[in-house]
Amino acid sequence: MLRPSSFRSGVRPGGRKLNISGIKTVIVALAATATAIGSALTGVGAQVAFSPMLTWMLGLPADTAQATAMRYGLFTSGAAVISAFLYENRDGHAHTSDSSVRFLLIAGMVLFIAATLGATLAATIAMKLKRNGVTVLASQSIRRFFHTAAIGVGFFVLIQARQITSFNTGHMAHWQTLSGLVAMGIIVGALTQLLGLVSGALMVPSLYFCCGFGAHSAVILSLLVILLASVLPAWSYARKGLIVPRYGNAAVIGGIIGGCLGGMILVHAEDRVLMFLFAGVTMFFPARELARMALSHPAETLGG
């Protein structure tokens, strides 16, 4: 009969030690692959889900987990974008052509610059308000409202994706102009920063409902923005030595595999399916944050 103490000590019944580190590495790689597939199909940053997973699975400090997840998100989004473009062109699917690929690359760069500008402006305004003693944006009640509103966005996407409506027929395609993309990027970047939402939570529905992009293009553009936005933070974390090499490399390998698989699936998935998946993911993260705040501040949550 096997003794529970043998598992706690990491020793097999025969006397040989279990390779706990190796087992954890495999688990990290598998979790990274699954998370990367979800990210590739929804346009939501993979690092958002993977950072708390690293803390939970490995007990990594918050800054180390964030650094490792940021590099993972960089490779995941890059693999998903490249896979989607290559696989689609190879099989002759009609979602993008060579000209639209170039357009998406330019649009992704424009959106990244505009979103970065919007986030920087929002962070500057929030900092000035904080210095002047205005902390309303940081209060628990306001944060709960923001995350509840994010769940509402997910419900809106879920309802709209079920049928063709005035919101998803592409009648606002004129927003695909340079000025439209700049305005959209600034607004989305500022709101994402102020509301503390996950990457892509506002970008994908904005591109789909307000700019006339199909779900495939909206997801790819969101991944492009995440890819570009992850380069400098990942490089900075790596220079500081915060990334755990063993688990970080396993995460990157899993992220590349999952990103490539997700990009391949993205090519074949229908718009409605992609938006359903997006709605589910974007409702999960704010719901998780609301639950965390409820557990951390139960009195305030109940008392309002």
Short mmCIF file of C-alpha atoms in Angstrom, two decimals, residues 22 28 44 53 60 92 123 144 153 167 176 183 216 231-233 238 252 259 263 268 272 284:
data_model
loop_
_atom_site.label_atom_id
_atom_site.label_comp_id
_atom_site.label_asym_id
_atom_site.label_seq_id
_atom_site.Cartn_x
_atom_site.Cartn_y
_atom_site.Cartn_z
CA GLY A 22 10.44 18.17 -14.23
CA VAL A 28 3.64 24.68 -17.04
CA VAL A 44 -7.09 38.56 -25.20
CA MET A 53 -1.44 30.60 -12.80
CA LEU A 60 6.35 32.52 -7.71
CA GLY A 92 -6.37 29.88 -49.81
CA ALA A 123 -2.18 57.24 -16.52
CA ARG A 144 -16.52 46.97 -8.85
CA VAL A 153 -19.76 44.25 -22.48
CA PHE A 167 -24.05 46.76 -34.90
CA GLN A 176 -11.01 51.88 -40.91
CA ALA A 183 -9.22 57.83 -32.52
CA HIS A 216 -10.80 37.18 -37.56
CA VAL A 231 8.26 43.86 -26.46
CA LEU A 232 9.67 46.58 -24.19
CA PRO A 233 8.24 45.23 -20.90
CA ALA A 238 14.66 40.06 -18.80
CA VAL A 252 7.48 29.98 -24.19
CA GLY A 259 -0.26 30.07 -30.55
CA GLY A 263 -3.82 30.57 -35.36
CA HIS A 268 -11.44 27.93 -39.91
CA ARG A 272 -20.02 33.88 -34.40
CA PHE A 284 -14.60 35.43 -16.74
#
